[in-house]
XYZ file of N, CA and C in Angstrom:
744
model
N 15.450 -52.025 35.303
C 14.108 -52.287 34.805
C 13.311 -53.115 35.799
N 13.915 -54.164 36.377
C 13.219 -54.990 37.360
C 12.831 -54.157 38.563
N 13.761 -53.287 39.005
C 13.481 -52.414 40.145
C 12.298 -51.507 39.856
N 12.255 -50.937 38.650
C 11.153 -50.048 38.284
C 9.835 -50.795 38.324
N 9.818 -52.033 37.772
C 8.594 -52.823 37.777
C 8.130 -53.119 39.198
N 9.074 -53.494 40.062
C 8.721 -53.818 41.444
C 8.218 -52.600 42.186
N 8.920 -51.478 42.017
C 8.538 -50.262 42.730
C 7.161 -49.769 42.310
N 6.865 -49.825 41.017
C 5.601 -49.304 40.533
C 4.425 -50.178 40.926
N 4.687 -51.456 41.213
C 3.589 -52.335 41.593
C 3.245 -52.240 43.075
N 3.919 -51.371 43.806
C 3.580 -51.160 45.202
C 2.252 -50.427 45.299
N 1.671 -50.430 46.484
C 0.345 -49.847 46.668
C 0.309 -48.354 46.386
N 1.477 -47.700 46.438
C 1.509 -46.259 46.196
C 1.291 -45.934 44.724
N 1.394 -46.921 43.859
C 1.256 -46.708 42.429
C 0.095 -47.563 41.920
N -1.100 -47.050 42.036
C -2.253 -47.789 41.524
C -2.126 -47.904 40.014
N -2.293 -49.123 39.507
C -2.130 -49.303 38.081
C -2.516 -50.695 37.638
N -1.971 -51.095 36.505
C -2.386 -52.329 35.862
C -1.177 -53.045 35.273
N -1.126 -54.362 35.478
C -0.075 -55.199 34.899
C -0.626 -55.929 33.684
N 0.179 -56.004 32.648
C -0.214 -56.741 31.437
C 0.875 -57.737 31.071
N 0.479 -58.971 30.785
C 1.381 -59.945 30.176
C 0.908 -60.134 28.743
N 1.858 -60.310 27.817
C 1.464 -60.361 26.417
C 2.326 -61.330 25.620
N 1.747 -61.801 24.537
C 2.417 -62.624 23.537
C 2.262 -61.943 22.187
N 3.296 -62.037 21.358
C 3.223 -61.444 20.019
C 3.971 -62.327 19.034
N 3.508 -62.343 17.803
C 4.149 -63.166 16.789
C 3.818 -62.607 15.414
N 4.792 -62.670 14.501
C 4.525 -62.143 13.177
C 5.689 -62.321 12.221
N 5.488 -61.838 11.031
C 6.465 -61.959 9.933
C 7.546 -60.901 10.094
N 8.791 -61.356 10.039
C 9.965 -60.487 10.212
C 10.798 -60.547 8.939
N 11.239 -59.385 8.459
C 11.999 -59.306 7.207
C 13.166 -58.349 7.390
N 14.389 -58.890 7.340
C 15.613 -58.084 7.482
C 16.350 -58.082 6.150
N 16.779 -56.899 5.707
C 17.463 -56.777 4.429
C 18.667 -55.867 4.565
N 19.787 -56.286 3.976
C 20.998 -55.466 3.945
C 21.352 -55.166 2.498
N 21.749 -53.920 2.239
C 22.073 -53.495 0.879
C 23.378 -52.706 0.868
N 24.057 -52.786 -0.281
C 25.250 -51.980 -0.531
C 25.051 -51.291 -1.875
N 25.090 -49.961 -1.871
C 24.861 -49.167 -3.087
C 23.536 -49.539 -3.740
N 22.530 -49.810 -2.915
C 21.204 -50.128 -3.414
C 20.993 -51.566 -3.826
N 22.028 -52.388 -3.790
C 21.918 -53.788 -4.190
C 21.773 -54.675 -2.958
N 20.722 -55.504 -2.943
C 20.507 -56.392 -1.819
C 21.552 -57.487 -1.754
N 22.131 -57.687 -0.573
C 23.153 -58.722 -0.423
C 22.776 -59.782 0.607
N 21.924 -59.412 1.586
C 21.493 -60.364 2.617
C 20.003 -60.155 2.869
N 19.277 -61.264 2.963
C 17.844 -61.225 3.276
C 17.548 -62.315 4.295
N 16.903 -61.938 5.390
C 16.514 -62.877 6.441
C 15.037 -62.642 6.726
N 14.227 -63.710 6.679
C 12.791 -63.529 6.858
C 12.143 -64.793 7.390
N 11.087 -64.583 8.172
C 10.372 -65.699 8.755
C 9.598 -65.267 9.978
N 9.137 -66.240 10.751
C 8.308 -65.985 11.928
C 9.174 -65.664 13.137
N 8.913 -64.511 13.758
C 9.599 -64.090 14.972
C 8.536 -63.800 16.024
N 8.721 -64.332 17.240
C 7.723 -64.222 18.299
C 8.341 -63.653 19.571
N 7.480 -63.199 20.480
C 7.973 -62.641 21.732
C 6.952 -62.762 22.847
N 7.426 -62.549 24.065
C 6.570 -62.548 25.248
C 7.098 -61.485 26.202
N 6.180 -60.837 26.926
C 6.643 -59.771 27.800
C 5.671 -59.433 28.899
N 6.088 -58.466 29.724
C 5.283 -57.974 30.828
C 5.447 -56.462 30.899
N 4.360 -55.771 31.225
C 4.386 -54.314 31.347
C 3.508 -53.906 32.514
N 3.830 -52.766 33.115
C 3.015 -52.228 34.208
C 2.746 -50.754 33.932
N 1.497 -50.365 33.978
C 1.119 -48.967 33.792
C 0.666 -48.397 35.119
N 1.424 -47.448 35.638
C 1.091 -46.794 36.898
C 0.856 -45.312 36.677
N -0.125 -44.746 37.377
C -0.465 -43.340 37.212
C 0.131 -42.499 38.333
N 0.624 -41.338 37.937
C 1.098 -40.318 38.871
C 0.076 -39.198 38.807
N -0.784 -39.126 39.791
C -1.908 -38.211 39.704
C -2.979 -38.779 38.783
N -3.761 -37.914 38.162
C -4.872 -38.368 37.341
C -4.502 -38.550 35.884
N -3.475 -37.871 35.394
C -3.203 -37.877 33.953
C -1.875 -38.509 33.564
N -0.840 -38.257 34.314
C 0.480 -38.743 33.931
C 0.630 -40.221 34.253
N 1.176 -40.986 33.298
C 1.404 -42.409 33.529
C 2.830 -42.795 33.165
N 3.312 -43.847 33.810
C 4.632 -44.422 33.541
C 4.432 -45.911 33.274
N 5.005 -46.389 32.178
C 4.797 -47.783 31.776
C 6.150 -48.440 31.465
N 6.794 -49.071 32.433
C 7.982 -49.871 32.136
C 7.564 -51.228 31.565
N 8.386 -51.776 30.691
C 8.075 -53.075 30.085
C 9.351 -53.842 29.793
N 9.197 -55.152 29.753
C 10.306 -56.056 29.453
C 9.800 -57.132 28.510
N 10.554 -57.399 27.443
C 10.139 -58.379 26.431
C 11.326 -59.248 26.026
N 11.050 -60.527 25.790
C 12.022 -61.462 25.229
C 11.485 -61.907 23.875
N 12.328 -61.932 22.849
C 11.835 -62.252 21.507
C 12.885 -63.051 20.723
N 12.434 -63.709 19.651
C 13.361 -64.453 18.817
C 12.658 -65.370 17.841
N 13.456 -66.089 17.077
C 12.913 -67.023 16.100
C 14.007 -67.569 15.203
N 13.708 -68.655 14.531
C 14.617 -69.268 13.562
C 14.054 -69.007 12.170
N 14.778 -68.259 11.339
C 14.233 -67.792 10.070
C 15.185 -68.118 8.916
N 14.674 -67.952 7.703
C 15.444 -68.256 6.494
C 16.500 -67.187 6.236
N 17.645 -67.641 5.722
C 18.740 -66.746 5.374
C 19.079 -66.915 3.901
N 19.212 -65.806 3.189
C 19.686 -65.795 1.812
C 20.718 -64.686 1.690
N 21.917 -65.048 1.282
C 22.960 -64.037 1.180
C 24.178 -64.562 0.463
N 25.328 -64.138 0.951
C 26.586 -64.468 0.307
C 27.631 -64.826 1.350
N 28.576 -65.640 0.930
C 29.742 -65.907 1.752
C 30.653 -64.698 1.651
N 30.922 -64.087 2.786
C 31.723 -62.873 2.783
C 33.107 -63.145 2.195
N 33.563 -62.224 1.363
C 34.879 -62.352 0.753
C 34.808 -62.979 -0.617
N 34.229 -64.188 -0.715
C 34.111 -64.862 -2.014
C 32.847 -64.452 -2.752
N 31.834 -63.967 -2.017
C 30.531 -63.604 -2.567
C 29.799 -64.794 -3.171
N 30.186 -66.000 -2.793
C 29.459 -67.187 -3.236
C 28.080 -67.195 -2.574
N 27.012 -67.525 -3.324
C 25.670 -67.566 -2.729
C 25.618 -68.520 -1.535
N 24.898 -68.124 -0.501
C 24.776 -68.922 0.704
C 23.333 -68.875 1.185
N 22.737 -70.029 1.428
C 21.379 -70.120 1.955
C 21.372 -71.038 3.166
N 20.489 -70.746 4.108
C 20.401 -71.569 5.311
C 19.419 -70.976 6.283
N 19.599 -71.278 7.564
C 18.770 -70.741 8.638
C 19.635 -69.906 9.566
N 19.020 -68.910 10.176
C 19.697 -68.115 11.186
C 18.744 -67.899 12.348
N 19.286 -67.829 13.546
C 18.472 -67.678 14.751
C 18.633 -66.275 15.319
N 17.512 -65.660 15.618
C 17.482 -64.391 16.338
C 17.064 -64.651 17.776
N 17.700 -63.956 18.707
C 17.275 -63.976 20.104
C 17.609 -62.630 20.716
N 16.642 -62.028 21.431
C 16.911 -60.715 21.975
C 15.963 -60.318 23.087
N 16.190 -59.121 23.598
C 15.368 -58.532 24.653
C 15.065 -57.082 24.311
N 13.982 -56.573 24.885
C 13.621 -55.156 24.763
C 13.242 -54.652 26.147
N 13.839 -53.543 26.554
C 13.469 -52.902 27.811
C 13.077 -51.459 27.495
N 11.897 -51.057 27.961
C 11.409 -49.714 27.672
C 10.762 -49.088 28.907
N 10.800 -47.766 28.947
C 10.015 -46.988 29.907
C 9.271 -45.921 29.111
N 7.953 -45.976 29.205
C 7.097 -45.012 28.506
C 6.500 -44.039 29.525
N 6.542 -42.764 29.188
C 5.945 -41.720 30.026
C 4.990 -40.917 29.154
N 3.774 -40.702 29.648
C 2.808 -39.984 28.835
C 1.730 -39.307 29.660
N 0.835 -38.648 28.965
C -0.306 -37.971 29.572
C -1.584 -38.503 28.940
N -2.532 -38.906 29.767
C -3.831 -39.357 29.278
C -4.817 -38.196 29.360
N -5.231 -37.717 28.194
C -6.098 -36.546 28.114
C -7.467 -36.968 27.604
N -8.491 -36.705 28.374
C -9.848 -37.057 27.963
C -10.355 -36.067 26.915
N -10.918 -36.601 25.843
C -11.536 -35.790 24.795
C -13.006 -36.192 24.727
N -13.745 -35.804 25.728
C -15.118 -36.259 25.863
C -15.188 -37.459 26.786
N -16.367 -37.973 26.984
C -16.563 -39.080 27.915
C -16.053 -40.412 27.378
N -16.031 -40.569 26.051
C -15.768 -41.891 25.479
C -14.440 -41.999 24.740
N -13.615 -40.949 24.754
C -12.387 -40.975 23.959
C -11.266 -40.285 24.718
N -10.063 -40.863 24.629
C -8.878 -40.255 25.247
C -7.737 -40.205 24.242
N -6.892 -39.207 24.402
C -5.686 -39.046 23.582
C -4.491 -39.000 24.525
N -3.465 -39.804 24.213
C -2.307 -39.907 25.111
C -1.004 -39.709 24.343
N -0.454 -38.492 24.321
C 0.895 -38.322 23.788
C 1.904 -38.951 24.742
N 2.977 -39.530 24.185
C 3.936 -40.218 25.047
C 5.339 -40.169 24.459
N 6.302 -40.422 25.336
C 7.704 -40.550 24.953
C 8.259 -41.814 25.586
N 9.222 -42.431 24.916
C 9.785 -43.713 25.356
C 11.306 -43.636 25.340
N 11.922 -44.221 26.351
C 13.354 -44.483 26.339
C 13.526 -45.988 26.375
N 14.271 -46.543 25.406
C 14.365 -47.989 25.319
C 15.732 -48.499 24.930
N 15.917 -49.803 25.141
C 17.131 -50.512 24.750
C 16.731 -51.836 24.123
N 17.302 -52.145 22.956
C 17.006 -53.402 22.268
C 18.314 -54.136 22.003
N 18.312 -55.411 22.388
C 19.481 -56.275 22.194
C 19.056 -57.485 21.388
N 19.899 -57.905 20.425
C 19.595 -59.141 19.719
C 20.856 -59.772 19.135
N 20.773 -61.103 19.015
C 21.826 -61.913 18.410
C 21.371 -62.405 17.049
N 22.307 -62.475 16.106
C 22.070 -63.105 14.800
C 23.104 -64.222 14.662
N 22.634 -65.472 14.698
C 23.561 -66.594 14.844
C 24.433 -66.814 13.615
N 23.865 -66.789 12.423
C 24.651 -67.081 11.229
C 25.664 -65.987 10.942
N 25.290 -64.756 11.226
C 26.210 -63.632 11.044
C 27.196 -63.511 12.199
N 26.967 -64.246 13.283
C 27.771 -64.201 14.502
C 27.891 -62.754 14.985
N 26.726 -62.129 15.154
C 26.658 -60.727 15.559
C 25.799 -60.577 16.804
N 26.132 -59.573 17.621
C 25.220 -59.117 18.656
C 25.063 -57.606 18.532
N 23.812 -57.182 18.577
C 23.445 -55.790 18.391
C 22.937 -55.194 19.704
N 23.241 -53.924 19.931
C 22.671 -53.141 21.016
C 22.259 -51.785 20.455
N 21.014 -51.415 20.680
C 20.523 -50.125 20.206
C 19.778 -49.418 21.327
N 20.206 -48.214 21.645
C 19.523 -47.347 22.603
C 18.732 -46.322 21.790
N 17.465 -46.131 22.137
C 16.615 -45.301 21.295
C 15.568 -44.561 22.116
N 14.989 -43.553 21.487
C 13.834 -42.863 22.025
C 12.668 -43.031 21.065
N 11.482 -42.835 21.573
C 10.283 -42.860 20.741
C 9.371 -41.718 21.136
N 8.687 -41.171 20.157
C 7.616 -40.219 20.434
C 6.396 -40.682 19.643
N 5.223 -40.556 20.265
C 4.027 -41.028 19.590
C 2.781 -40.547 20.291
N 1.659 -41.021 19.787
C 0.364 -40.667 20.370
C -0.555 -41.876 20.275
N -1.394 -42.038 21.288
C -2.337 -43.154 21.357
C -3.746 -42.602 21.544
N -4.660 -43.100 20.756
C -6.058 -42.747 20.901
C -6.851 -43.975 21.297
N -7.825 -43.814 22.191
C -8.556 -44.977 22.680
C -9.991 -44.623 23.035
N -10.886 -45.569 22.749
C -12.242 -45.543 23.269
C -12.328 -46.642 24.327
N -13.523 -46.995 24.740
C -13.666 -48.034 25.753
C -13.178 -49.383 25.248
N -13.377 -49.651 23.951
C -13.048 -50.976 23.432
C -12.032 -50.968 22.294
N -11.677 -49.813 21.737
C -10.771 -49.746 20.595
C -9.604 -48.821 20.906
N -8.452 -49.088 20.281
C -7.294 -48.221 20.462
C -6.420 -48.260 19.212
N -5.634 -47.218 19.043
C -4.642 -47.150 17.967
C -3.545 -46.201 18.400
N -2.315 -46.525 18.048
C -1.194 -45.651 18.358
C -0.147 -45.741 17.256
N 0.681 -44.730 17.187
C 1.758 -44.718 16.211
C 2.749 -43.634 16.534
N 3.914 -43.727 15.905
C 4.929 -42.725 16.156
C 6.227 -43.047 15.451
N 7.275 -42.414 15.945
C 8.595 -42.502 15.321
C 9.613 -42.987 16.349
N 10.445 -43.942 15.943
C 11.577 -44.397 16.747
C 12.821 -43.628 16.327
N 13.541 -43.103 17.294
C 14.728 -42.284 17.032
C 15.926 -42.903 17.745
N 16.700 -43.766 17.050
C 17.875 -44.368 17.687
C 18.890 -43.300 18.113
N 19.503 -43.551 19.258
C 20.519 -42.638 19.786
C 21.917 -43.220 19.581
N 22.066 -44.505 19.848
C 23.371 -45.164 19.707
C 23.151 -46.628 19.364
N 23.839 -47.113 18.340
C 23.734 -48.512 17.914
C 25.136 -49.079 17.727
N 25.329 -50.278 18.288
C 26.643 -50.926 18.259
C 26.474 -52.378 17.830
N 27.325 -52.830 16.901
C 27.296 -54.213 16.426
C 28.659 -54.846 16.675
N 28.666 -55.938 17.428
C 29.890 -56.702 17.664
C 29.839 -57.957 16.809
N 30.848 -58.162 15.977
C 30.922 -59.322 15.089
C 32.075 -60.219 15.516
N 31.787 -61.499 15.689
C 32.773 -62.469 16.166
C 33.107 -63.457 15.057
N 34.296 -63.296 14.462
C 34.737 -64.204 13.400
C 35.860 -65.121 13.892
N 35.993 -65.269 15.188
C 37.112 -66.047 15.737
C 37.095 -67.496 15.256
N 35.908 -68.068 15.045
C 35.841 -69.467 14.596
C 36.393 -69.631 13.180
N 36.487 -68.534 12.424
C 37.050 -68.569 11.076
C 38.481 -68.026 11.040
N 39.028 -67.730 12.211
C 40.413 -67.267 12.267
C 40.588 -65.773 12.140
N 39.520 -65.005 12.315
C 39.606 -63.553 12.191
C 39.367 -62.888 13.539
N 39.785 -61.646 13.645
C 39.589 -60.927 14.896
C 38.155 -60.416 15.022
N 37.694 -60.264 16.267
C 36.416 -59.598 16.508
C 36.535 -58.126 16.111
N 35.410 -57.529 15.749
C 35.416 -56.090 15.491
C 34.051 -55.508 15.810
N 34.014 -54.213 15.988
C 32.792 -53.498 16.342
C 32.526 -52.422 15.300
N 31.283 -52.371 14.815
C 30.860 -51.303 13.921
C 29.714 -50.529 14.572
N 29.516 -49.301 14.118
C 28.464 -48.442 14.650
C 27.619 -47.921 13.489
N 26.553 -48.645 13.139
C 25.691 -48.204 12.032
C 25.107 -46.819 12.303
N 24.874 -46.095 11.227
C 24.254 -44.773 11.360
C 22.803 -44.940 11.796
N 22.379 -44.092 12.702
C 21.011 -44.160 13.209
C 20.053 -43.426 12.278
N 18.922 -44.067 11.993
C 17.897 -43.472 11.138
C 16.532 -43.594 11.823
N 15.661 -42.602 11.659
C 14.318 -42.715 12.239
C 13.512 -43.795 11.533
N 12.581 -44.392 12.262
C 11.732 -45.434 11.703
C 10.360 -45.362 12.361
N 9.414 -46.129 11.825
C 8.021 -46.016 12.249
C 7.590 -47.205 13.095
N 6.578 -46.979 13.930
C 5.929 -48.067 14.656
C 4.440 -47.748 14.769
N 3.618 -48.784 14.905
C 2.176 -48.596 15.023
C 1.550 -49.833 15.644
N 0.404 -49.641 16.274
C -0.350 -50.750 16.860
C -1.813 -50.337 16.929
N -2.719 -51.292 16.706
C -4.155 -51.026 16.795
C -4.858 -52.308 17.189
N -5.979 -52.148 17.905
C -6.687 -53.352 18.317
C -7.920 -53.046 19.133
N -8.357 -54.054 19.891
C -9.582 -53.960 20.669
C -9.381 -54.633 22.018
N -10.149 -54.191 23.006
C -10.121 -54.787 24.341
C -11.461 -55.441 24.621
N -11.391 -56.603 25.267
C -12.584 -57.353 25.656
C -12.414 -57.768 27.115
N -12.929 -56.946 28.024
C -12.696 -57.202 29.434
C -11.215 -57.061 29.759
N -10.610 -58.125 30.276
C -9.184 -58.094 30.609
C -8.285 -58.450 29.434
N -8.873 -58.828 28.312
C -8.108 -59.267 27.147
C -7.958 -58.145 26.126
N -6.791 -58.121 25.486
C -6.516 -57.190 24.400
C -5.986 -57.982 23.211
N -6.468 -57.689 22.020
C -5.954 -58.318 20.806
C -5.762 -57.234 19.760
N -4.641 -57.296 19.062
C -4.363 -56.257 18.086
C -3.295 -56.665 17.093
N -3.025 -55.763 16.185
C -1.961 -55.946 15.203
C -0.894 -54.889 15.454
N 0.342 -55.210 15.133
C 1.441 -54.274 15.346
C 2.344 -54.224 14.119
N 3.041 -53.123 13.997
C 4.071 -52.959 12.959
C 5.248 -52.235 13.587
N 6.449 -52.736 13.318
C 7.663 -52.092 13.822
C 8.730 -52.120 12.744
N 9.358 -50.990 12.542
C 10.444 -50.862 11.574
C 11.738 -50.531 12.312
N 12.845 -51.082 11.841
C 14.178 -50.678 12.293
C 14.990 -50.352 11.050
N 15.713 -49.248 11.081
C 16.526 -48.877 9.923
C 17.843 -48.275 10.381
N 18.925 -48.703 9.726
C 20.268 -48.232 10.067
C 21.047 -47.969 8.784
N 21.814 -46.883 8.797
C 22.661 -46.561 7.665
C 24.006 -47.263 7.749
N 24.707 -47.306 6.629
C 26.002 -47.977 6.564
C 26.982 -47.376 7.568
N 27.689 -48.244 8.278
C 28.671 -47.789 9.261
C 29.957 -47.364 8.575
N 30.828 -46.720 9.316
C 32.189 -46.471 8.834
C 32.940 -47.798 8.748
N 33.957 -47.832 7.925
C 34.774 -49.037 7.783
C 35.740 -49.152 8.955
N 35.862 -50.374 9.491
C 36.802 -50.632 10.577
C 37.809 -51.678 10.113
N 38.950 -51.709 10.757
C 40.025 -52.606 10.367
C 39.772 -54.034 10.853
N 40.074 -55.004 9.991
C 40.091 -56.414 10.373
C 41.441 -56.986 9.979
N 41.892 -57.967 10.758
C 43.217 -58.527 10.516
C 43.266 -59.419 9.284
N 42.174 -60.157 9.071
C 42.075 -60.983 7.886
C 40.728 -60.723 7.243
N 40.538 -61.090 5.999
C 39.319 -60.699 5.297
C 38.748 -61.865 4.501
N 37.976 -62.693 5.208
C 37.232 -63.770 4.565
C 36.390 -64.455 5.609
N 35.366 -65.180 5.190
C 34.839 -66.220 6.029
C 33.497 -66.219 6.656
N 32.771 -65.115 6.815
C 31.505 -65.222 7.534
C 30.505 -64.247 6.952
N 29.227 -64.532 7.161
C 28.178 -63.647 6.666
C 27.867 -62.557 7.674
N 27.320 -61.444 7.182
C 26.818 -60.438 8.087
C 27.490 -59.099 7.979
N 28.732 -59.046 7.494
C 29.395 -57.771 7.270
C 30.088 -57.846 5.928
N 30.280 -56.713 5.299
C 30.876 -56.665 3.971
C 32.320 -56.213 4.102
N 33.226 -56.895 3.408
C 34.644 -56.588 3.511
C 35.063 -55.578 2.452
N 35.885 -54.637 2.848
C 36.461 -53.683 1.920
C 37.951 -53.651 2.186
N 38.741 -54.241 1.267
C 40.194 -54.331 1.444
C 40.503 -54.958 2.797
N 41.156 -54.223 3.693
C 41.493 -54.760 5.004
C 40.499 -54.322 6.067
N 39.299 -53.974 5.641
C 38.311 -53.496 6.587
C 36.944 -54.102 6.360
N 36.017 -53.794 7.262
C 34.646 -54.294 7.160
C 33.694 -53.204 7.625
N 32.462 -53.259 7.140
C 31.452 -52.320 7.595
C 30.096 -53.019 7.636
N 29.205 -52.478 8.456
C 27.831 -52.943 8.483
C 27.059 -52.210 7.391
N 26.451 -52.931 6.457
C 25.756 -52.280 5.346
C 24.476 -51.563 5.801
N 23.876 -50.818 4.872
C 22.536 -50.295 5.102
C 21.632 -51.457 5.472
N 20.859 -51.301 6.539
C 20.042 -52.403 7.050
C 18.659 -51.894 7.422
N 17.636 -52.666 7.038
C 16.269 -52.298 7.385
C 15.486 -53.559 7.725
N 14.651 -53.482 8.749
C 13.820 -54.610 9.166
C 12.383 -54.150 9.307
N 11.465 -55.045 8.929
C 10.036 -54.823 9.103
C 9.474 -56.015 9.876
N 8.662 -55.738 10.880
C 8.041 -56.795 11.679
C 6.563 -56.450 11.823
N 5.686 -57.321 11.321
C 4.257 -57.102 11.388
C 3.582 -58.370 11.883
N 2.631 -58.217 12.826
C 2.048 -59.431 13.376
C 0.892 -59.173 14.310
N 0.606 -60.175 15.124
C -0.527 -60.189 16.038
C -0.030 -60.163 17.475
N -0.737 -59.416 18.336
C -0.368 -59.311 19.741
C -1.599 -59.566 20.601
N -1.437 -60.409 21.618
C -2.521 -60.731 22.547
C -2.035 -60.458 23.964
N -2.834 -59.725 24.757
C -2.444 -59.398 26.116
C -3.550 -59.684 27.118
N -3.133 -59.888 28.365
C -4.083 -60.093 29.473
C -3.674 -59.181 30.616
N -4.613 -58.390 31.115
C -4.325 -57.399 32.145
C -4.979 -57.778 33.473
N -4.300 -57.423 34.552
C -4.831 -57.711 35.894
C -4.303 -56.708 36.903
């Protein structure tokens, strides 16, 4: 990703660099058989950099890198005993994406840009003692005038892996692979000179993983135990907030 950013910013790739900040309400929920068992919600923020370079007049490539995280409320259960548990949990992660699209003029004042994205998202959940990796694709379309824009589309995960570390409680580490499900994303806003301000929405959704073996069965939040095994429950997250960018 760093190489792509450096290469595209060379003189052979005329384009634009954007640095941005984003912050908003994040809500993560896990369910088993339709019953909610874990809820995490609060303010999650991020910062990133992106470069949009054109290949010819219409085709563009936009690599981006983002760091995000936050300390949010946790409501759930102590795994194994199912005793209610409340506290705080910390999220920290990164997002790396490459977007490729075509900018098509629809008159003098409006453009339509269909695009595709290949991305990777990594994040830690401290209370659950989990680290997630998700490789995904996106397809979408962006419409823009001189001062207004809106885009939306579908995220299509390709591979998702969750590593859970229960060693501090005397249990073995294990890896689950939640089922990949499509989810939605959208963004809209306005540009004022070099500044951009807008609102965004991002959804992540994963189906229940297969059960994997654990040596012992008790002790930590984040995965549900079944006999001598554990699985990642149905999981869905919604993130909605404000994004501010500066281009140069």
